[in-house]
Short mmCIF file of N, CA and C in Angstrom, two decimals:
data_model
loop_
_atom_site.label_atom_id
_atom_site.label_comp_id
_atom_site.label_asym_id
_atom_site.label_seq_id
_atom_site.Cartn_x
_atom_site.Cartn_y
_atom_site.Cartn_z
N UNK A 18 0.76 -26.12 -5.75
CA UNK A 18 0.07 -24.92 -6.04
C UNK A 18 -1.06 -25.30 -6.71
N UNK A 19 -2.39 -24.90 -6.34
CA UNK A 19 -3.73 -25.11 -7.68
C UNK A 19 -3.64 -24.53 -8.58
N UNK A 20 -3.61 -24.86 -9.52
CA UNK A 20 -3.78 -24.59 -11.05
C UNK A 20 -4.81 -23.17 -11.06
N UNK A 21 -4.88 -22.03 -11.47
CA UNK A 21 -6.26 -21.25 -11.75
C UNK A 21 -7.21 -21.46 -13.00
N UNK A 22 -6.72 -22.29 -13.36
CA UNK A 22 -7.34 -22.78 -14.92
C UNK A 22 -8.23 -23.88 -14.94
N UNK A 23 -7.39 -24.67 -14.77
CA UNK A 23 -8.05 -26.11 -14.20
C UNK A 23 -8.33 -26.69 -12.75
N UNK A 24 -7.48 -26.20 -11.99
CA UNK A 24 -7.95 -26.27 -10.69
C UNK A 24 -7.30 -27.74 -10.02
N UNK A 25 -6.17 -27.94 -10.81
CA UNK A 25 -5.09 -29.38 -10.57
C UNK A 25 -4.36 -28.82 -9.46
N UNK A 26 -3.70 -29.99 -8.38
CA UNK A 26 -2.90 -29.36 -7.71
C UNK A 26 -1.21 -29.93 -7.66
N UNK A 27 -1.18 -29.88 -9.48
CA UNK A 27 0.33 -30.52 -9.79
C UNK A 27 0.90 -29.62 -10.85
N UNK A 28 1.91 -29.09 -10.10
CA UNK A 28 2.83 -28.10 -11.45
C UNK A 28 3.90 -28.34 -11.17
N UNK A 29 4.91 -27.89 -12.19
CA UNK A 29 6.22 -27.97 -11.95
C UNK A 29 6.58 -25.97 -11.76
N UNK A 30 7.43 -25.92 -11.21
CA UNK A 30 8.29 -24.64 -11.10
C UNK A 30 9.44 -24.66 -12.77
N UNK A 31 9.24 -23.52 -12.75
CA UNK A 31 9.95 -23.15 -14.16
C UNK A 31 10.91 -22.16 -13.82
N UNK A 32 10.57 -21.37 -13.31
CA UNK A 32 11.38 -20.31 -12.97
C UNK A 32 11.66 -19.89 -11.08
N UNK A 33 12.36 -19.30 -10.41
CA UNK A 33 11.96 -18.93 -9.42
C UNK A 33 13.20 -17.52 -9.50
N UNK A 34 12.84 -16.62 -8.63
CA UNK A 34 13.77 -15.17 -8.91
C UNK A 34 13.01 -14.54 -7.46
N UNK A 35 14.23 -13.84 -6.81
CA UNK A 35 13.85 -12.91 -5.93
C UNK A 35 13.14 -11.28 -6.46
N UNK A 36 11.78 -11.10 -5.84
CA UNK A 36 11.32 -10.00 -6.29
C UNK A 36 11.00 -9.12 -5.12
N UNK A 37 10.20 -7.82 -5.76
CA UNK A 37 10.05 -6.65 -4.58
C UNK A 37 11.22 -6.54 -3.60
N UNK A 38 12.55 -6.04 -3.99
CA UNK A 38 13.41 -6.03 -2.99
C UNK A 38 13.96 -7.00 -2.11
N UNK A 39 13.73 -7.99 -2.51
CA UNK A 39 14.10 -9.15 -1.38
C UNK A 39 13.19 -9.59 -0.86
N UNK A 40 11.81 -9.24 -0.50
CA UNK A 40 10.83 -9.32 0.10
C UNK A 40 9.76 -10.33 -0.11
N UNK A 41 10.18 -11.37 -1.08
CA UNK A 41 9.70 -12.04 -1.99
C UNK A 41 10.08 -13.04 -2.81
N UNK A 42 9.79 -13.98 -3.14
CA UNK A 42 10.13 -14.88 -4.44
C UNK A 42 8.93 -15.10 -5.65
N UNK A 43 9.43 -14.55 -6.74
CA UNK A 43 8.35 -15.09 -7.56
C UNK A 43 9.06 -16.29 -8.38
N UNK A 44 7.76 -17.38 -8.59
CA UNK A 44 7.78 -18.46 -8.84
C UNK A 44 7.04 -18.36 -10.49
N UNK A 45 7.46 -18.66 -11.62
CA UNK A 45 6.89 -18.95 -12.92
C UNK A 45 6.40 -20.52 -12.77
N UNK A 46 5.20 -21.05 -12.79
CA UNK A 46 4.54 -22.44 -12.86
C UNK A 46 4.12 -22.40 -14.18
N UNK A 47 4.07 -24.15 -14.28
CA UNK A 47 3.42 -24.55 -15.24
C UNK A 47 2.19 -25.60 -14.78
N UNK A 48 1.22 -25.72 -14.99
CA UNK A 48 0.50 -27.05 -15.08
C UNK A 48 0.24 -28.12 -15.74
N UNK A 49 1.41 -29.12 -14.97
CA UNK A 49 0.88 -30.75 -15.36
C UNK A 49 -0.11 -31.37 -16.44
N UNK A 50 -1.18 -30.61 -15.92
CA UNK A 50 -2.53 -31.10 -16.79
C UNK A 50 -3.16 -30.33 -17.72
N UNK A 51 -2.89 -29.32 -17.55
CA UNK A 51 -3.59 -28.24 -18.87
C UNK A 51 -2.28 -27.46 -19.19
N UNK A 52 -1.25 -27.57 -18.84
CA UNK A 52 -0.02 -27.08 -19.84
C UNK A 52 0.02 -25.04 -19.85
N UNK A 53 -1.21 -24.50 -18.89
CA UNK A 53 -1.42 -23.31 -18.71
C UNK A 53 0.09 -22.87 -18.08
N UNK A 54 0.46 -21.44 -18.04
CA UNK A 54 1.63 -21.16 -17.14
C UNK A 54 0.89 -19.87 -16.68
N UNK A 55 1.50 -19.84 -14.86
CA UNK A 55 1.01 -18.93 -13.98
C UNK A 55 1.90 -18.30 -12.89
N UNK A 56 1.92 -17.28 -12.78
CA UNK A 56 3.14 -17.00 -11.63
C UNK A 56 2.48 -16.93 -10.09
N UNK A 57 3.27 -17.23 -9.29
CA UNK A 57 2.97 -17.05 -7.86
C UNK A 57 3.94 -16.48 -7.01
N UNK A 58 3.60 -15.49 -5.91
CA UNK A 58 4.89 -15.19 -5.02
C UNK A 58 4.22 -15.35 -3.83
N UNK A 59 5.95 -15.43 -3.08
CA UNK A 59 6.01 -15.71 -1.87
C UNK A 59 6.67 -14.85 -1.12
N UNK A 60 5.65 -14.43 0.09
CA UNK A 60 5.83 -13.94 1.31
C UNK A 60 6.26 -14.31 2.18
N UNK A 61 7.33 -13.86 3.08
CA UNK A 61 7.50 -14.03 4.88
C UNK A 61 6.33 -13.35 5.41
N UNK A 62 5.57 -14.71 6.41
CA UNK A 62 4.67 -14.06 6.64
C UNK A 62 4.93 -13.21 8.34
N UNK A 63 4.38 -12.25 8.24
CA UNK A 63 4.52 -11.57 9.63
C UNK A 63 3.36 -11.54 10.39
N UNK A 64 3.88 -11.13 12.04
CA UNK A 64 2.44 -10.81 13.16
C UNK A 64 1.74 -9.44 12.13
N UNK A 65 0.65 -9.59 12.54
CA UNK A 65 -0.27 -8.60 11.55
C UNK A 65 -0.01 -7.43 12.59
N UNK A 66 -0.15 -6.23 11.61
CA UNK A 66 0.19 -5.14 12.27
C UNK A 66 -1.66 -4.39 12.68
N UNK A 67 -1.93 -3.89 13.69
CA UNK A 67 -3.39 -3.67 14.44
C UNK A 67 -3.13 -2.14 14.09
N UNK A 68 -3.88 -1.61 13.72
CA UNK A 68 -4.37 -0.25 13.40
C UNK A 68 -5.21 0.23 14.26
N UNK A 69 -5.18 1.38 15.36
CA UNK A 69 -6.05 1.86 16.33
C UNK A 69 -6.61 2.94 15.75
N UNK A 70 -7.88 3.16 15.40
CA UNK A 70 -8.55 4.08 15.02
C UNK A 70 -9.08 5.16 15.62
N UNK A 71 -9.15 6.09 15.37
CA UNK A 71 -9.51 7.49 16.31
C UNK A 71 -10.26 7.05 17.35
N UNK A 72 -11.52 6.27 17.19
CA UNK A 72 -12.60 6.24 18.08
C UNK A 72 -12.17 4.71 18.92
N UNK A 73 -11.29 4.11 19.13
CA UNK A 73 -10.52 3.46 19.89
C UNK A 73 -10.48 1.97 19.23
N UNK A 74 -11.52 1.86 18.44
CA UNK A 74 -11.21 0.31 18.19
C UNK A 74 -9.90 -0.16 17.21
N UNK A 75 -9.91 -1.22 16.97
CA UNK A 75 -8.74 -2.35 16.65
C UNK A 75 -9.11 -3.06 15.21
N UNK A 76 -8.34 -2.71 13.97
CA UNK A 76 -8.58 -3.40 12.84
C UNK A 76 -6.85 -4.01 12.04
N UNK A 77 -7.45 -4.76 11.58
CA UNK A 77 -5.85 -5.11 10.81
C UNK A 77 -5.13 -4.40 9.82
N UNK A 78 -4.26 -3.79 9.90
CA UNK A 78 -3.43 -2.96 8.44
C UNK A 78 -4.03 -3.64 7.61
N UNK A 79 -4.35 -2.46 6.71
CA UNK A 79 -4.88 -3.41 5.16
C UNK A 79 -4.44 -2.28 4.12
N UNK A 80 -3.25 -3.29 3.47
CA UNK A 80 -2.38 -2.34 2.68
C UNK A 80 -3.20 -1.68 1.29
N UNK A 81 -4.28 -2.85 0.88
CA UNK A 81 -5.31 -2.72 -0.16
C UNK A 81 -5.94 -0.81 0.08
N UNK A 82 -6.30 -0.75 1.38
CA UNK A 82 -6.45 0.50 1.49
C UNK A 82 -5.78 1.31 1.63
N UNK A 83 -4.51 1.55 2.12
CA UNK A 83 -3.43 2.09 1.96
C UNK A 83 -3.48 2.53 0.30
N UNK A 84 -3.09 1.73 -0.35
CA UNK A 84 -3.33 1.95 -2.02
C UNK A 84 -4.50 2.63 -2.66
N UNK A 85 -5.39 2.51 -2.10
CA UNK A 85 -6.67 2.67 -2.64
C UNK A 85 -6.80 4.30 -2.29
N UNK A 86 -6.16 4.44 -1.39
CA UNK A 86 -6.46 6.12 -0.49
C UNK A 86 -4.89 6.78 -1.46
N UNK A 87 -4.31 6.14 -1.92
CA UNK A 87 -3.08 7.03 -2.63
C UNK A 87 -3.54 6.92 -3.78
N UNK A 88 -4.06 6.10 -4.67
CA UNK A 88 -4.79 5.87 -6.03
C UNK A 88 -5.79 7.18 -6.03
N UNK A 89 -6.68 7.11 -4.91
CA UNK A 89 -7.68 8.01 -5.32
C UNK A 89 -6.93 10.08 -4.99
N UNK A 90 -5.70 9.55 -4.35
CA UNK A 90 -5.17 11.36 -4.16
C UNK A 90 -4.67 11.57 -5.20
N UNK A 91 -4.11 10.54 -5.80
CA UNK A 91 -3.21 10.62 -7.13
C UNK A 91 -3.81 10.81 -8.53
N UNK A 92 -5.03 10.42 -8.99
CA UNK A 92 -6.17 10.25 -9.81
C UNK A 92 -6.08 11.58 -10.49
N UNK A 93 -5.81 11.45 -12.01
CA UNK A 93 -5.80 12.18 -12.88
C UNK A 93 -4.13 12.76 -12.69
N UNK A 94 -3.43 12.69 -11.92
CA UNK A 94 -2.17 12.94 -11.84
C UNK A 94 -1.27 11.91 -12.57
N UNK A 95 0.08 12.89 -12.71
CA UNK A 95 1.31 12.07 -13.80
C UNK A 95 1.92 11.28 -12.82
N UNK A 96 1.22 10.18 -11.93
CA UNK A 96 1.75 9.60 -11.01
C UNK A 96 1.41 8.20 -11.69
N UNK A 97 2.39 7.08 -11.75
CA UNK A 97 2.35 5.83 -12.13
C UNK A 97 1.94 4.85 -11.39
N UNK A 98 1.13 4.19 -11.82
CA UNK A 98 0.79 2.75 -10.54
C UNK A 98 2.21 2.43 -9.79
N UNK A 99 3.12 2.41 -10.50
CA UNK A 99 4.29 1.96 -10.01
C UNK A 99 4.90 2.40 -8.85
N UNK A 100 4.59 3.88 -9.24
CA UNK A 100 5.40 4.92 -7.90
C UNK A 100 4.25 4.74 -6.69
N UNK A 101 3.00 4.55 -7.24
CA UNK A 101 1.98 4.46 -5.99
C UNK A 101 2.35 3.28 -5.14
N UNK A 102 2.31 2.01 -5.84
CA UNK A 102 2.83 0.88 -4.98
C UNK A 102 4.55 1.19 -4.44
N UNK A 103 5.04 1.29 -5.23
CA UNK A 103 6.26 1.57 -4.41
C UNK A 103 6.19 2.72 -3.18
N UNK A 104 5.33 3.83 -3.40
CA UNK A 104 5.29 4.24 -2.01
C UNK A 104 4.36 3.62 -1.01
N UNK A 105 3.46 2.85 -1.48
CA UNK A 105 2.82 2.05 -0.55
C UNK A 105 4.05 0.84 0.03
N UNK A 106 4.81 0.51 -0.69
CA UNK A 106 5.47 -0.33 0.31
C UNK A 106 6.40 0.18 0.95
N UNK A 107 6.66 1.37 0.77
CA UNK A 107 7.61 2.29 1.74
C UNK A 107 7.04 2.61 2.67
N UNK A 108 5.94 2.96 2.93
CA UNK A 108 5.32 3.38 3.81
C UNK A 108 5.04 1.85 4.80
N UNK A 109 4.80 0.95 4.19
CA UNK A 109 4.18 -0.64 5.11
C UNK A 109 5.63 -1.06 5.61
N UNK A 110 6.16 -0.60 4.78
CA UNK A 110 7.98 -1.26 5.43
C UNK A 110 8.69 -0.55 6.80
N UNK A 111 7.93 0.95 6.29
CA UNK A 111 8.55 2.04 7.52
C UNK A 111 7.50 1.76 8.85
N UNK A 112 6.18 1.13 8.88
CA UNK A 112 5.48 1.04 9.76
C UNK A 112 6.03 -0.19 10.71
N UNK A 113 6.53 -1.62 9.64
CA UNK A 113 6.68 -2.55 10.35
C UNK A 113 8.14 -2.66 11.31
N UNK A 114 8.78 -1.59 10.17
CA UNK A 114 10.14 -1.54 11.29
C UNK A 114 9.71 -1.16 12.69
N UNK A 115 9.10 0.36 12.42
CA UNK A 115 8.92 0.85 13.54
C UNK A 115 7.70 0.27 14.83
N UNK A 116 6.93 0.07 14.26
CA UNK A 116 6.15 -1.14 15.23
C UNK A 116 5.84 -2.46 15.02
N UNK A 117 5.81 -2.89 16.26
CA UNK A 117 5.80 -4.35 16.44
C UNK A 117 4.07 -4.84 16.36
N UNK A 118 3.38 -4.42 17.01
CA UNK A 118 2.13 -4.98 16.90
C UNK A 118 1.15 -3.63 16.47
N UNK A 119 1.11 -2.68 17.31
CA UNK A 119 0.19 -1.92 16.58
C UNK A 119 0.71 -0.28 16.55
N UNK A 120 -0.46 0.00 15.88
CA UNK A 120 0.11 1.37 15.08
C UNK A 120 -1.02 2.47 15.18
N UNK A 121 -1.36 4.12 15.40
CA UNK A 121 -2.34 4.41 15.59
C UNK A 121 -2.22 5.10 14.27
N UNK A 122 -3.83 5.20 13.69
CA UNK A 122 -4.29 5.58 12.44
C UNK A 122 -4.01 6.93 12.04
N UNK A 123 -3.86 8.14 13.05
CA UNK A 123 -2.93 8.94 13.10
C UNK A 123 -1.87 9.34 12.17
N UNK A 124 -1.18 8.44 12.62
CA UNK A 124 0.34 7.92 12.47
C UNK A 124 0.54 7.65 10.92
N UNK A 125 -0.42 6.90 10.68
CA UNK A 125 -0.66 6.38 9.21
C UNK A 125 -0.92 7.59 8.14
N UNK A 126 -1.91 8.10 9.00
CA UNK A 126 -1.98 9.79 7.85
C UNK A 126 -1.14 10.49 7.64
N UNK A 127 -0.63 10.78 8.86
CA UNK A 127 0.74 11.80 8.81
C UNK A 127 2.03 11.08 7.72
N UNK A 128 2.30 9.89 7.93
CA UNK A 128 3.14 9.20 6.61
C UNK A 128 2.68 9.30 5.66
N UNK A 129 1.55 9.02 5.29
CA UNK A 129 0.95 9.08 3.96
C UNK A 129 0.71 10.94 3.22
N UNK A 130 0.62 11.77 4.02
CA UNK A 130 1.05 12.91 3.88
C UNK A 130 2.65 13.18 3.36
N UNK A 131 3.25 12.93 4.23
CA UNK A 131 4.85 13.57 4.31
C UNK A 131 5.14 12.92 2.77
N UNK A 132 4.75 11.63 2.76
CA UNK A 132 5.36 10.78 1.28
C UNK A 132 4.60 11.40 0.28
N UNK A 133 3.56 12.07 0.27
CA UNK A 133 2.63 12.39 -0.97
C UNK A 133 3.12 13.64 -0.86
N UNK A 134 3.41 14.45 -0.06
CA UNK A 134 4.22 15.90 -0.35
C UNK A 134 5.27 15.68 -1.28
N UNK A 135 6.63 15.09 -0.91
CA UNK A 135 7.47 14.66 -2.01
C UNK A 135 7.23 14.28 -3.17
N UNK A 136 5.82 13.25 -3.29
CA UNK A 136 5.73 12.98 -4.63
C UNK A 136 5.31 13.92 -5.30
N UNK A 137 3.95 14.35 -5.30
CA UNK A 137 3.00 15.14 -6.15
C UNK A 137 2.17 15.86 -4.97
N UNK A 138 2.28 17.56 -5.05
CA UNK A 138 1.82 18.54 -4.38
C UNK A 138 0.43 18.27 -4.69
N UNK A 139 -0.29 18.13 -5.21
CA UNK A 139 -1.88 18.23 -5.61
C UNK A 139 -2.28 16.77 -4.80
N UNK A 140 -1.48 16.00 -5.26
CA UNK A 140 -1.81 14.75 -4.48
C UNK A 140 -1.79 14.47 -2.92
N UNK A 141 -0.87 15.55 -2.52
CA UNK A 141 -0.90 15.85 -0.76
C UNK A 141 -1.64 16.96 -0.45
N UNK A 142 -2.24 17.41 -1.78
CA UNK A 142 -3.56 18.57 -0.78
C UNK A 142 -4.68 17.86 -0.81
N UNK A 143 -5.05 17.15 -1.95
CA UNK A 143 -6.40 16.13 -1.90
C UNK A 143 -6.79 15.25 -0.68
N UNK A 144 -5.21 14.87 -0.49
CA UNK A 144 -5.64 13.57 0.55
C UNK A 144 -5.33 14.62 2.00
N UNK A 145 -4.67 15.82 2.06
CA UNK A 145 -4.95 16.36 3.29
C UNK A 145 -6.49 17.51 3.55
N UNK A 146 -7.06 17.36 2.69
CA UNK A 146 -8.46 17.96 2.69
C UNK A 146 -9.49 16.57 3.02
N UNK A 147 -8.85 15.60 2.82
CA UNK A 147 -9.75 14.53 3.26
C UNK A 147 -9.40 13.98 4.31
N UNK A 148 -8.17 13.83 4.85
CA UNK A 148 -7.55 13.19 5.94
C UNK A 148 -7.66 13.93 7.23
N UNK A 149 -8.10 15.79 7.05
CA UNK A 149 -8.10 16.64 7.98
C UNK A 149 -9.37 17.25 8.27
N UNK A 150 -9.85 16.66 7.40
CA UNK A 150 -11.75 16.73 7.45
C UNK A 150 -11.88 18.08 7.37
N UNK A 151 -11.13 18.90 6.56
CA UNK A 151 -11.46 20.54 6.64
C UNK A 151 -13.20 21.07 6.34
N UNK A 152 -13.54 22.06 7.05
CA UNK A 152 -14.65 22.16 7.30
C UNK A 152 -15.04 23.11 6.64
N UNK A 153 -14.15 24.20 6.15
CA UNK A 153 -14.51 24.94 5.56
C UNK A 153 -13.43 25.63 4.45
N UNK A 154 -13.53 26.55 3.58
CA UNK A 154 -12.43 26.80 2.76
C UNK A 154 -11.22 27.51 3.47
N UNK A 155 -11.59 28.11 4.66
CA UNK A 155 -10.64 28.93 5.51
C UNK A 155 -9.95 27.47 5.92
N UNK A 156 -9.89 26.46 6.52
CA UNK A 156 -8.88 25.50 6.84
C UNK A 156 -8.04 24.75 5.54
N UNK A 157 -8.85 25.01 4.53
CA UNK A 157 -7.98 24.61 3.54
C UNK A 157 -6.74 25.63 3.26
N UNK A 158 -7.72 26.87 3.30
CA UNK A 158 -6.14 27.78 2.81
C UNK A 158 -4.93 27.92 3.80
N UNK A 159 -5.51 27.54 4.97
CA UNK A 159 -4.23 27.40 5.87
C UNK A 159 -3.71 26.51 5.62
N UNK A 160 -3.81 25.04 5.66
CA UNK A 160 -3.06 23.89 5.30
C UNK A 160 -2.27 24.29 3.93
N UNK A 161 -2.89 25.16 2.86
CA UNK A 161 -1.71 25.49 2.12
C UNK A 161 -1.11 26.19 2.22
N UNK A 162 -1.29 27.23 2.78
CA UNK A 162 -0.33 28.19 3.38
C UNK A 162 0.95 27.54 3.94
N UNK A 163 0.90 26.64 4.99
CA UNK A 163 1.85 25.80 5.51
C UNK A 163 2.20 24.94 4.35
N UNK A 164 1.88 24.69 3.58
CA UNK A 164 2.23 23.76 2.45
C UNK A 164 3.67 24.67 1.53
N UNK A 165 3.09 25.93 1.35
CA UNK A 165 4.06 27.05 0.73
C UNK A 165 5.08 26.99 1.23
N UNK A 166 5.02 27.02 2.52
CA UNK A 166 5.91 27.81 3.06
C UNK A 166 7.38 26.76 3.05
#
């Protein structure tokens, strides 16, 4: 592993442990040249999940885009970064279990809305307003009425 501080490729593993619900291995390393310590994670390499967009284009699933959307919806809400990360992990695992290669963006959006509904009501409404592309207040009120039922 290349040291992020000095760039040398020689290091020693100080500690290894299972991380993130058994889906990765966390390794604490020490560079043999500069002596600084750093952490690495090892993940199982999976087949890339392709997202089918509304216009028919396909692109690789990007977890960071998912996290960014969740973070934006939860902005200024009492939702921790850890809760957002756990939610993203759950959504990603659900998609990987259910789909082998491709998933429609619509299904991802619905899964995110369902997940946010149980996490934070305001974050749910914020995400729904962008995801459903409300054109006027009437559509927004209609969605709120469904939510209140």
